[in-house]
Coordinates of N, CA, C and O in Angstrom, one line a residue:
M1 N 19.7 12.4 -7.5 CA 18.9 11.8 -7.8 C 18.8 9.8 -7.6 O 17.6 9.5 -6.7
T2 N 19.7 10.0 -6.3 CA 20.3 8.2 -5.5 C 19.5 9.1 -4.2 O 19.0 8.0 -4.1
G3 N 19.1 9.9 -4.2 CA 18.2 9.8 -2.8 C 16.3 9.4 -3.3 O 16.0 9.3 -2.5
L4 N 15.9 9.9 -4.6 CA 14.9 9.4 -5.1 C 15.3 8.2 -4.4 O 14.0 7.2 -4.6
L5 N 15.7 7.5 -5.7 CA 15.8 6.0 -6.3 C 15.9 5.6 -4.2 O 15.8 4.5 -4.0
S6 N 17.3 6.4 -4.0 CA 17.4 5.0 -2.4 C 15.6 5.3 -2.0 O 15.2 3.8 -1.0
I7 N 15.1 6.3 -1.6 CA 13.6 5.9 -1.3 C 13.0 5.1 -1.9 O 12.4 4.7 -1.1
F8 N 12.9 5.0 -3.3 CA 12.1 4.5 -4.1 C 11.8 2.6 -3.6 O 11.4 2.3 -3.8
L9 N 13.4 2.7 -3.5 CA 13.5 0.9 -2.9 C 13.4 0.3 -2.2 O 13.2 -0.4 -2.1
A10 N 14.0 1.5 -1.3 CA 12.9 0.7 0.3 C 11.9 1.1 1.0 O 11.6 0.1 1.2
A11 N 11.4 1.9 -0.4 CA 9.8 1.6 0.3 C 9.9 0.4 -0.2 O 8.5 -0.2 0.3
I12 N 10.5 0.1 -2.2 CA 10.0 -0.7 -2.2 C 10.5 -2.5 -0.7 O 8.9 -3.5 0.1
L13 N 12.0 -2.3 -0.7 CA 12.1 -3.5 0.3 C 12.0 -3.6 1.3 O 12.3 -4.3 2.3
T14 N 12.9 -2.3 1.5 CA 13.2 -1.9 3.4 C 11.9 -0.9 4.6 O 12.5 -1.7 5.9
N15 N 11.3 -1.4 4.2 CA 10.6 -0.3 4.5 C 8.9 -0.6 3.7 O 7.3 0.2 3.7
N16 N 8.5 -1.4 3.8 CA 7.5 -2.5 2.5 C 6.5 -2.3 4.6 O 6.5 -2.4 5.4
Y17 N 4.8 -1.0 3.2 CA 4.2 -1.2 4.6 C 3.7 -2.7 5.4 O 3.3 -2.9 6.4
I18 N 3.6 -3.6 4.5 CA 2.8 -4.3 4.9 C 4.2 -6.0 5.4 O 3.4 -6.4 6.9
L19 N 4.8 -6.2 5.0 CA 6.4 -7.0 6.1 C 6.9 -6.4 6.7 O 7.1 -7.1 7.7
S20 N 6.8 -4.7 6.9 CA 7.8 -3.8 7.8 C 7.0 -2.8 8.9 O 7.5 -3.2 10.3
K21 N 6.5 -2.6 8.5 CA 5.2 -1.5 9.3 C 3.9 -2.4 9.5 O 3.5 -2.1 10.3
F22 N 3.7 -3.3 8.8 CA 2.6 -4.2 9.0 C 0.7 -3.5 9.4 O 0.0 -3.4 9.9
L23 N 1.1 -2.8 8.0 CA 0.1 -2.2 7.5 C -1.1 -2.5 6.3 O 0.5 -3.0 5.2
G24 N -1.9 -2.7 5.7 CA -3.3 -3.4 5.2 C -2.5 -4.5 5.1 O -2.9 -5.5 4.4
I25 N -2.2 -4.8 6.6 CA -2.5 -6.7 6.5 C -4.0 -7.3 6.4 O -4.2 -8.2 5.2
C26 N -5.2 -6.7 6.3 CA -6.4 -7.0 6.0 C -6.4 -8.1 4.8 O -6.6 -8.6 4.4
P27 N -5.8 -6.6 3.4 CA -6.5 -7.3 2.2 C -5.1 -7.8 1.6 O -5.2 -8.7 1.2
F28 N -4.4 -8.2 2.5 CA -2.5 -9.1 2.7 C -3.3 -10.5 2.7 O -3.1 -11.2 1.8
L29 N -4.1 -10.6 3.7 CA -4.4 -11.5 4.4 C -5.1 -11.9 3.4 O -6.3 -13.7 3.1
G30 N -6.6 -11.5 3.1 CA -8.3 -11.5 2.9 C -8.0 -11.5 0.8 O -9.2 -12.7 1.1
V31 N -6.4 -10.9 0.7 CA -7.2 -11.0 -0.7 C -6.1 -11.8 -2.0 O -5.7 -11.4 -2.9
S32 N -5.3 -12.5 -0.5 CA -3.6 -13.2 -1.8 C -4.2 -14.0 -1.4 O -3.2 -15.1 -2.1
K33 N -4.9 -15.2 -1.9 CA -5.4 -16.3 -2.5 C -5.6 -16.5 -3.6 O -5.0 -17.5 -3.9
K34 N -6.1 -15.3 -4.5 CA -5.2 -15.9 -6.1 C -4.4 -14.6 -6.4 O -4.7 -13.9 -6.2
L35 N -3.8 -14.6 -7.4 CA -3.0 -13.4 -7.9 C -3.9 -12.7 -8.5 O -3.1 -11.8 -8.6
D36 N -4.9 -13.3 -9.1 CA -5.3 -12.0 -10.0 C -6.2 -10.9 -9.6 O -5.2 -9.6 -9.5
T37 N -6.7 -11.6 -8.5 CA -7.0 -10.1 -7.7 C -6.4 -9.8 -6.0 O -6.6 -8.6 -6.3
A38 N -4.6 -10.5 -6.0 CA -3.9 -9.5 -5.3 C -3.3 -8.6 -6.4 O -3.0 -7.3 -6.0
V39 N -3.5 -8.7 -7.6 CA -2.5 -7.7 -8.8 C -3.8 -6.8 -9.4 O -3.3 -5.8 -8.9
S40 N -5.0 -6.8 -8.9 CA -5.7 -5.9 -9.7 C -5.8 -5.0 -7.8 O -5.8 -3.9 -7.7
M41 N -6.0 -5.7 -6.8 CA -6.1 -5.1 -5.7 C -5.0 -3.5 -5.5 O -5.2 -2.7 -5.3
S42 N -3.9 -4.6 -6.1 CA -2.5 -3.8 -5.7 C -2.1 -3.0 -6.7 O -1.6 -1.2 -6.4
A43 N -3.0 -2.4 -8.0 CA -2.7 -1.6 -9.0 C -4.1 -0.3 -8.5 O -3.2 0.5 -8.9
A44 N -5.1 -0.8 -7.8 CA -6.0 -0.4 -7.6 C -5.4 0.8 -6.2 O -5.2 1.7 -6.0
V45 N -4.4 0.2 -5.3 CA -3.4 0.2 -4.1 C -2.2 1.9 -4.6 O -2.8 2.8 -3.9
I46 N -2.4 0.9 -5.4 CA -0.9 1.7 -6.3 C -0.9 3.2 -6.8 O -0.6 4.6 -6.1
V47 N -2.3 3.6 -7.5 CA -2.8 4.5 -7.8 C -3.4 5.5 -6.5 O -3.2 6.6 -6.8
V48 N -4.5 5.3 -5.9 CA -5.0 5.9 -4.6 C -4.1 6.3 -3.7 O -4.3 7.6 -3.8
M49 N -3.0 5.3 -2.8 CA -1.9 5.7 -2.6 C -1.1 7.1 -3.8 O -0.5 8.5 -2.6
V50 N -1.0 7.0 -4.9 CA -0.2 8.4 -5.2 C -1.1 9.8 -5.7 O 0.0 10.4 -5.1
V51 N -1.7 8.9 -5.5 CA -3.4 10.5 -5.6 C -3.3 11.1 -4.6 O -3.6 12.0 -4.4
A52 N -3.7 10.2 -3.4 CA -3.8 10.1 -1.6 C -2.5 11.4 -1.2 O -3.2 12.6 -0.7
T53 N -1.2 11.1 -2.1 CA 0.0 12.2 -1.1 C -0.4 13.2 -2.3 O -0.3 13.8 -1.7
A54 N -1.4 13.2 -3.7 CA -0.3 14.5 -4.4 C -1.5 15.2 -3.7 O -1.7 16.8 -4.0
V55 N -2.2 15.0 -3.3 CA -3.6 15.7 -2.8 C -3.8 16.3 -1.6 O -3.7 17.5 -1.2
T56 N -2.9 15.2 -0.6 CA -2.9 15.4 1.4 C -1.5 16.6 1.1 O -1.5 16.8 2.1
W57 N 0.1 15.5 0.6 CA 0.8 16.6 1.2 C 0.7 18.2 1.1 O 0.4 18.9 1.9
P58 N -0.1 18.9 -0.1 CA -0.2 20.2 0.1 C -1.3 20.8 0.8 O -0.7 21.7 1.4
I59 N -2.0 19.9 0.9 CA -3.1 20.2 2.1 C -2.6 20.4 3.7 O -2.9 21.2 4.1
Q60 N -1.3 19.7 4.1 CA -0.9 19.7 4.8 C -0.4 21.0 4.9 O 0.2 21.6 6.8
T61 N 0.5 20.7 3.9 CA 1.8 22.1 4.5 C 1.2 23.1 4.2 O 1.3 24.2 4.7
L62 N -0.1 23.3 2.5 CA 0.0 25.0 3.3 C -1.3 25.4 3.3 O -1.5 26.3 3.6
L63 N -1.5 24.5 4.7 CA -2.7 25.1 4.4 C -3.1 24.3 6.4 O -3.4 25.3 7.6
L64 N -3.3 22.9 6.2 CA -3.0 22.6 8.3 C -2.5 22.9 9.0 O -2.4 23.8 9.6
D65 N -0.6 23.2 8.1 CA 0.4 23.3 9.1 C 0.4 24.8 9.8 O 1.2 25.4 10.4
P66 N -0.3 26.4 7.9 CA 0.0 27.4 8.3 C -0.8 27.3 9.2 O -0.6 28.5 10.1
L67 N -1.8 27.4 8.6 CA -2.9 27.4 9.9 C -3.0 26.8 11.5 O -4.3 26.8 11.9
G68 N -2.1 26.1 11.7 CA -2.4 25.6 12.8 C -3.1 24.3 13.3 O -3.4 23.9 15.0
L69 N -3.8 24.0 12.0 CA -4.2 22.7 12.7 C -4.1 21.0 11.8 O -5.1 20.3 12.3
G70 N -2.7 21.0 12.6 CA -2.1 20.3 12.0 C -2.7 19.1 12.8 O -2.3 17.9 12.2
Y71 N -3.5 19.0 14.0 CA -4.0 17.9 14.5 C -5.2 17.2 14.3 O -5.8 15.9 14.1
L72 N -5.9 18.4 12.8 CA -7.3 17.0 12.2 C -6.0 16.7 11.1 O -6.7 15.7 10.3
Q73 N -5.5 16.2 10.9 CA -4.3 15.9 9.8 C -5.1 14.4 9.7 O -5.7 14.4 8.9
T74 N -5.4 13.7 10.7 CA -5.9 11.6 10.8 C -7.3 12.2 9.8 O -7.9 12.0 8.6
I75 N -7.7 13.1 10.1 CA -9.1 13.4 10.1 C -9.2 14.0 8.7 O -10.5 13.0 7.5
V76 N -9.1 14.3 8.3 CA -9.0 15.3 7.0 C -8.2 14.4 5.7 O -9.2 14.2 4.9
F77 N -7.3 13.8 6.7 CA -6.5 13.1 5.4 C -7.7 11.6 5.3 O -7.4 11.0 3.9
I78 N -8.3 11.2 6.3 CA -9.0 10.2 6.0 C -10.4 10.7 5.1 O -10.7 9.6 4.2
L79 N -10.8 12.3 5.4 CA -12.2 12.5 3.8 C -11.2 12.4 2.6 O -12.5 12.5 1.9
I80 N -10.0 12.5 2.9 CA -9.6 12.9 1.3 C -9.9 11.7 0.9 O -10.0 11.3 -0.2
I81 N -9.6 10.6 2.0 CA -9.4 8.9 0.8 C -10.5 8.6 0.9 O -11.4 8.1 -0.4
A82 N -11.4 8.1 1.5 CA -12.0 8.2 0.9 C -12.9 8.5 -0.2 O -13.3 8.1 -0.6
A83 N -13.0 10.1 -0.4 CA -13.4 10.9 -1.1 C -12.4 11.0 -2.5 O -13.4 10.3 -3.9
L84 N -11.5 10.2 -3.1 CA -10.7 10.5 -3.9 C -10.9 8.5 -4.1 O -11.1 8.3 -5.6
V85 N -11.0 8.1 -3.7 CA -11.6 6.4 -4.3 C -12.8 6.3 -4.7 O -13.7 5.7 -5.4
Q86 N -14.4 7.2 -4.1 CA -15.8 7.2 -4.4 C -15.0 8.4 -6.0 O -15.5 7.8 -7.3
F87 N -14.2 9.2 -6.1 CA -13.7 9.8 -7.2 C -13.4 9.1 -8.3 O -14.1 8.8 -9.1
I88 N -12.5 8.0 -8.2 CA -11.5 6.9 -8.4 C -13.1 5.8 -9.8 O -12.5 5.4 -10.4
E89 N -14.1 5.6 -8.7 CA -14.5 4.7 -8.4 C -15.5 4.8 -9.7 O -16.2 4.5 -10.7
T90 N -15.9 6.1 -9.1 CA -17.1 6.8 -10.1 C -16.7 7.4 -11.7 O -17.1 6.7 -12.5
F91 N -15.6 7.6 -12.0 CA -14.5 7.8 -12.9 C -14.1 6.7 -13.8 O -14.8 6.5 -15.1
M92 N -14.4 5.3 -13.4 CA -13.9 4.3 -13.8 C -15.1 3.5 -14.0 O -15.1 2.8 -14.6
K93 N -15.8 4.0 -13.1 CA -17.0 2.9 -13.5 C -17.8 3.8 -15.4 O -18.7 3.2 -16.2
K94 N -17.3 5.0 -15.4 CA -18.4 5.3 -16.3 C -16.9 5.3 -17.5 O -17.3 5.5 -18.9
N95 N -15.6 5.6 -17.2 CA -15.3 5.0 -18.6 C -14.5 4.5 -18.9 O -13.3 4.1 -19.5
M96 N -14.4 3.6 -17.4 CA -13.6 2.3 -17.8 C -14.7 1.3 -17.7 O -13.8 0.1 -16.7
P97 N -15.4 0.5 -18.1 CA -16.0 -0.5 -17.6 C -15.6 -1.9 -17.4 O -15.6 -2.2 -16.2
P98 N -14.5 -2.2 -18.5 CA -14.0 -3.3 -17.7 C -13.4 -3.9 -16.7 O -12.3 -4.9 -16.4
L99 N -12.7 -2.3 -17.0 CA -11.3 -2.4 -15.3 C -12.7 -2.4 -14.0 O -11.7 -3.0 -13.0
Y100 N -13.2 -1.5 -14.2 CA -14.1 -1.1 -13.5 C -14.9 -3.0 -12.4 O -14.7 -3.4 -11.5
Q101 N -14.7 -3.7 -13.1 CA -15.5 -4.9 -13.4 C -15.0 -5.6 -12.9 O -14.8 -6.9 -11.9
A102 N -13.1 -5.9 -13.5 CA -12.2 -6.3 -12.8 C -12.0 -5.9 -11.4 O -11.7 -7.4 -10.3
L103 N -12.1 -5.1 -11.1 CA -12.0 -4.4 -9.6 C -12.6 -4.9 -8.9 O -12.4 -5.6 -7.4
G104 N -13.8 -5.4 -8.8 CA -15.0 -5.0 -8.5 C -15.1 -4.3 -7.1 O -15.0 -3.2 -6.8
V105 N -15.1 -5.5 -5.7 CA -15.5 -5.5 -4.7 C -13.9 -4.2 -3.8 O -14.2 -4.0 -2.9
Y106 N -12.9 -4.8 -4.7 CA -12.0 -4.5 -3.9 C -11.3 -2.4 -4.4 O -10.2 -2.7 -3.5
L107 N -12.1 -1.8 -5.2 CA -11.6 -0.4 -4.8 C -11.7 0.3 -4.1 O -11.9 1.1 -2.9
P108 N -13.8 -0.6 -3.2 CA -14.4 0.0 -2.3 C -13.9 0.4 -1.2 O -13.4 1.1 -0.1
L109 N -12.1 -1.2 -1.0 CA -12.5 -1.6 0.4 C -11.5 -1.0 0.2 O -10.0 -1.0 1.6
I110 N -10.4 -0.2 -0.8 CA -8.9 0.6 -0.5 C -9.6 2.4 0.2 O -8.4 1.9 1.9
T111 N -11.0 2.2 1.0 CA -10.7 3.3 1.5 C -10.7 2.8 3.3 O -10.2 3.7 3.8
T112 N -10.7 1.7 3.4 CA -10.4 1.5 4.8 C -9.3 1.0 4.8 O -9.0 0.1 6.1
N113 N -8.3 0.5 4.3 CA -7.1 -0.1 3.9 C -6.0 1.2 4.3 O -5.9 2.2 4.3
C114 N -5.7 0.5 6.0 CA -4.5 1.4 6.6 C -3.1 1.9 6.1 O -2.7 2.9 6.8
A115 N -2.6 1.1 4.7 CA -1.9 1.5 4.1 C -1.6 3.0 3.8 O -0.2 3.6 3.5
V116 N -2.9 3.0 2.7 CA -2.9 4.1 2.1 C -2.9 5.3 3.7 O -2.1 6.1 3.2
L117 N -3.7 5.4 4.6 CA -3.4 6.9 4.9 C -1.9 6.3 6.2 O -2.2 7.6 5.7
G118 N -1.7 5.3 6.3 CA 0.1 5.1 6.8 C 0.3 6.0 6.1 O 1.7 6.5 6.2
V119 N 1.0 6.0 4.4 CA 2.0 6.5 3.7 C 2.4 8.3 3.7 O 2.5 8.8 4.1
T120 N -0.2 8.8 3.6 CA 0.0 9.9 3.0 C 1.2 10.0 4.6 O 1.3 11.6 5.0
T121 N 0.6 9.6 5.8 CA 0.8 10.2 7.0 C 2.1 10.1 7.5 O 3.3 10.6 8.4
L122 N 2.8 9.3 7.1 CA 4.4 8.7 7.2 C 5.5 9.9 6.6 O 6.8 10.7 6.1
N123 N 4.4 9.9 5.1 CA 5.4 11.2 4.5 C 5.7 12.2 5.2 O 6.3 12.9 4.8
I124 N 4.4 12.6 5.7 CA 4.6 14.4 5.7 C 5.4 14.1 7.0 O 6.5 15.1 7.6
S125 N 5.6 13.3 8.2 CA 6.6 12.2 9.2 C 7.7 12.6 9.3 O 9.0 12.6 10.3
S126 N 8.1 11.9 7.9 CA 9.5 11.7 7.3 C 10.0 13.3 6.7 O 11.6 13.0 6.8
G127 N 9.8 14.0 7.0 CA 10.5 15.5 6.2 C 10.3 15.4 4.9 O 10.9 15.9 4.1
Y128 N 9.9 14.5 4.5 CA 9.7 14.1 2.6 C 9.4 15.7 2.3 O 8.1 16.5 2.9
N129 N 9.4 16.1 0.9 CA 8.8 17.3 -0.3 C 8.0 16.4 -1.1 O 7.6 15.6 -0.9
Y130 N 7.5 17.2 -1.6 CA 6.4 16.8 -2.4 C 6.8 16.0 -3.3 O 6.9 14.6 -3.3
I131 N 8.3 16.0 -4.1 CA 8.3 15.0 -5.1 C 9.1 13.4 -4.8 O 8.4 12.9 -4.9
E132 N 9.5 13.5 -2.7 CA 10.2 12.5 -2.8 C 8.6 11.6 -2.2 O 8.4 11.0 -2.2
S133 N 8.0 12.9 -2.1 CA 6.6 12.2 -1.0 C 5.8 11.7 -2.6 O 5.1 10.0 -1.7
L134 N 5.1 11.7 -3.2 CA 4.8 11.1 -4.3 C 6.3 9.4 -4.9 O 5.2 7.8 -4.7
I135 N 6.9 9.9 -4.8 CA 8.7 8.2 -5.2 C 7.3 7.5 -4.3 O 7.8 6.5 -4.7
N136 N 8.6 7.7 -2.3 CA 7.9 7.1 -2.2 C 6.2 6.0 -2.2 O 6.1 5.5 -1.3
S137 N 5.4 7.6 -2.2 CA 4.2 6.5 -1.9 C 4.3 5.1 -3.5 O 3.6 3.9 -3.4
F138 N 4.5 5.7 -4.4 CA 4.8 4.7 -5.2 C 5.8 4.2 -5.6 O 5.0 2.5 -5.8
G139 N 6.7 4.0 -4.8 CA 7.5 2.6 -3.9 C 6.6 1.3 -3.2 O 6.9 0.3 -3.3
S140 N 6.3 2.5 -2.3 CA 4.8 2.0 -1.4 C 3.9 1.5 -2.1 O 3.7 -0.2 -1.2
G141 N 3.5 1.3 -3.4 CA 2.6 1.0 -3.8 C 2.6 0.0 -4.5 O 2.8 -1.3 -4.6
V142 N 4.1 -0.3 -5.1 CA 5.1 -1.3 -5.3 C 5.7 -2.2 -4.5 O 5.2 -4.0 -4.9
G143 N 5.6 -2.1 -3.4 CA 6.7 -2.9 -2.4 C 4.9 -3.5 -2.2 O 5.1 -4.9 -1.8
F144 N 4.0 -3.0 -1.8 CA 2.7 -3.5 -1.9 C 2.5 -4.5 -2.7 O 1.4 -6.1 -2.3
L145 N 2.1 -4.6 -4.0 CA 2.3 -5.1 -5.1 C 3.2 -6.8 -4.8 O 3.2 -7.4 -4.8
V146 N 4.2 -5.8 -4.3 CA 5.1 -7.7 -4.7 C 4.7 -8.5 -3.6 O 5.5 -9.4 -3.6
A147 N 4.7 -7.7 -1.9 CA 4.3 -8.4 -0.6 C 3.2 -9.0 -1.5 O 3.2 -10.2 -1.3
M148 N 2.2 -9.3 -2.1 CA 0.4 -9.6 -2.4 C 1.4 -10.8 -3.2 O 0.4 -11.4 -3.3
V149 N 1.9 -10.1 -4.7 CA 2.4 -11.5 -5.3 C 2.7 -12.7 -4.8 O 2.8 -14.3 -4.9
L150 N 3.9 -12.3 -4.0 CA 4.4 -13.1 -3.7 C 4.0 -14.2 -2.7 O 4.1 -15.2 -2.5
F151 N 3.4 -13.4 -1.6 CA 2.1 -14.0 -0.6 C 1.1 -14.6 -1.7 O 0.3 -15.8 -1.0
A152 N 0.8 -14.9 -2.8 CA 0.0 -14.9 -3.8 C 0.4 -15.9 -4.0 O -0.4 -17.4 -4.0
G153 N 1.5 -16.5 -3.4 CA 2.3 -17.1 -4.9 C 2.6 -18.9 -3.9 O 2.6 -20.3 -3.4
V154 N 3.0 -18.1 -2.1 CA 2.7 -19.0 -1.6 C 1.3 -18.9 -0.9 O 1.7 -20.5 -0.7
R155 N 0.8 -18.7 -1.0 CA -0.9 -19.4 -0.2 C -1.1 -20.7 -1.5 O -1.6 -21.5 -0.6
G156 N -1.2 -20.0 -2.8 CA -1.3 -21.8 -3.6 C -0.8 -22.4 -4.0 O -1.2 -23.7 -3.4
R157 N 0.9 -22.6 -2.6 CA 1.0 -23.5 -2.6 C 1.4 -24.4 -2.2 O 1.4 -26.0 -1.3
L158 N 0.9 -23.6 -0.9 CA 0.4 -23.9 0.7 C -1.3 -25.2 0.1 O -1.5 -25.7 0.6
E159 N -2.0 -24.7 -0.6 CA -3.2 -25.4 -1.0 C -3.0 -27.0 -1.2 O -4.3 -27.5 -1.7
T160 N -1.5 -26.9 -2.6 CA -1.2 -28.0 -2.4 C -0.5 -29.9 -1.5 O -0.4 -30.2 -1.6
A161 N 0.5 -28.5 -0.5 CA 0.9 -28.6 0.4 C 0.3 -29.6 1.6 O -0.8 -29.6 2.1
D162 N 0.8 -30.9 2.1 CA 0.7 -31.7 3.1 C 0.4 -30.9 4.6 O 1.0 -31.7 5.2
I163 N -0.1 -30.1 4.9 CA -0.2 -28.9 6.3 C -0.6 -30.2 7.5 O -2.1 -31.1 7.6
P164 N -0.2 -30.2 8.9 CA -1.2 -31.4 9.9 C -2.1 -30.3 9.7 O -2.6 -29.0 9.7
K165 N -3.2 -31.1 10.4 CA -4.8 -30.3 10.9 C -4.6 -29.6 11.6 O -5.5 -28.3 11.6
S166 N -4.0 -29.2 13.1 CA -4.0 -28.7 13.9 C -2.7 -27.4 12.9 O -3.5 -25.5 13.9
L167 N -2.8 -26.9 12.5 CA -2.2 -26.1 11.2 C -2.7 -25.7 10.1 O -2.2 -24.5 9.1
Q168 N -3.6 -26.2 9.5 CA -4.5 -26.3 8.6 C -5.4 -24.2 8.5 O -5.4 -23.9 9.7
G169 N -5.6 -24.0 7.4 CA -6.4 -22.3 7.8 C -5.7 -21.5 8.3 O -4.1 -21.2 7.8
L170 N -6.3 -20.6 8.8 CA -5.0 -18.7 9.4 C -4.1 -19.2 9.6 O -2.6 -18.5 9.5
P171 N -4.2 -20.1 11.2 CA -2.5 -21.2 11.6 C -0.9 -20.8 10.5 O -0.5 -20.8 10.6
I172 N -1.0 -22.0 9.2 CA -0.5 -21.7 8.6 C -0.5 -20.9 7.4 O 0.9 -19.7 6.5
T173 N -1.1 -20.0 7.7 CA -1.2 -18.3 6.9 C -0.2 -17.6 7.3 O 0.1 -16.6 7.0
L174 N -1.0 -17.6 8.7 CA 0.2 -16.2 9.5 C 1.8 -16.9 9.8 O 2.2 -15.7 10.4
V175 N 1.6 -18.2 10.0 CA 3.1 -18.3 9.9 C 3.8 -18.2 8.5 O 5.3 -16.9 8.6
S176 N 2.6 -18.9 7.2 CA 3.7 -18.2 6.2 C 3.9 -16.2 6.5 O 4.8 -16.2 5.6
A177 N 3.2 -16.3 6.4 CA 3.3 -14.1 6.5 C 4.8 -14.0 7.4 O 5.3 -13.3 7.1
S178 N 4.7 -14.4 8.7 CA 5.6 -14.6 9.4 C 7.4 -14.5 8.6 O 8.6 -14.0 8.4
I179 N 7.3 -16.0 7.4 CA 8.3 -16.5 7.1 C 8.8 -15.4 5.8 O 9.2 -14.8 5.8
V180 N 7.3 -15.2 5.6 CA 8.0 -13.7 4.3 C 8.4 -13.0 4.2 O 9.0 -11.8 4.0
A181 N 7.5 -12.4 5.8 CA 8.2 -10.6 6.3 C 9.6 -10.7 6.9 O 10.2 -10.3 6.3
C182 N 10.1 -12.3 7.4 CA 11.4 -12.2 7.7 C 12.2 -12.6 6.5 O 14.0 -12.1 6.8
S183 N 12.2 -12.7 5.7 CA 12.3 -12.4 4.7 C 12.9 -10.8 4.1 O 14.4 -11.3 2.8
F184 N 12.1 -10.7 3.8 CA 12.6 -8.8 3.2 C 13.6 -8.9 4.3 O 13.7 -7.4 3.6
L185 N 14.1 -9.3 5.8 CA 14.6 -8.6 6.4 C 16.1 -7.9 5.7 O 17.1 -7.7 6.3
G186 N 16.6 -9.1 5.2 CA 18.0 -10.0 4.5 C 18.6 -8.3 3.5 O 19.3 -7.9 3.5
F187 N 16.8 -7.7 2.9 CA 17.0 -6.2 2.0 C 17.5 -5.0 3.0 O 18.4 -3.7 3.0
G188 N 17.8 -5.0 4.1 CA 18.3 -3.9 5.0 C 19.3 -3.1 5.0 O 19.4 -1.7 4.4
G189 N 20.1 -3.9 4.8 CA 21.8 -3.6 4.2 C 22.4 -3.5 3.5 O 22.4 -1.7 2.9
L190 N 20.7 -3.7 2.5 CA 21.2 -3.7 0.7 C 21.1 -2.5 0.3 O 22.0 -1.8 0.1
V191 N 20.0 -2.4 0.8 CA 19.7 -0.5 0.3 C 19.7 0.8 0.7 O 21.2 1.7 -0.2
D192 N 20.6 1.0 2.6 CA 21.3 1.3 3.0 C 23.0 1.5 2.2 O 23.6 2.6 2.0
G193 N 23.8 0.0 1.8 CA 24.8 -0.2 1.9 C 24.8 0.7 -0.1 O 26.3 0.8 -0.1
I194 N 24.0 0.0 -0.7 CA 24.8 1.2 -1.9 C 24.7 2.2 -2.8 O 25.2 3.6 -3.0
F195 N 24.1 2.8 -2.0 CA 23.0 4.4 -1.7 C 24.0 5.3 -0.5 O 24.7 6.5 -0.1
K196 N 24.8 4.9 0.4 CA 26.1 5.1 0.9 C 27.5 5.7 0.8 O 27.6 4.9 -0.5

């Protein structure tokens, strides 16, 4: 049980896909201007990460590996993620119109989010079993949410700050992102120390 909790906490804090692996930077920088859009995008990413892992892990271990087709992993996973996002979008449009309207364009953008592909492939390369992969995917989605919410707060503060003209816009956004990423380095020993 502590192994699963360790995987979950590590995915949120020390192995955060945005802040330590630098995957999913496009939505991190593009969608984090407002808190509500950051939370909506993150919620959709959590669902897609978990569902994509639930589908891709068995395909890799039960189909691709036994047939010696492991080299097709990236192509197969991209196709699966794109199909899942389309299916989820269609399902939500038909059965949950308010949520579909709230997410708007953010749901289709998940297809091109490299963090989703990164989670599914790194679950396989890390040697996680099915349950560990699902826990890691959920933790990674929660970590995505934490990073997005924190950065939305930072960007909200930047709008009222007196920033030198040479740093306004993208430069101060990148500097702020690097400081937020550095702040997560402190969690490195915490997760390891608790579960060893």
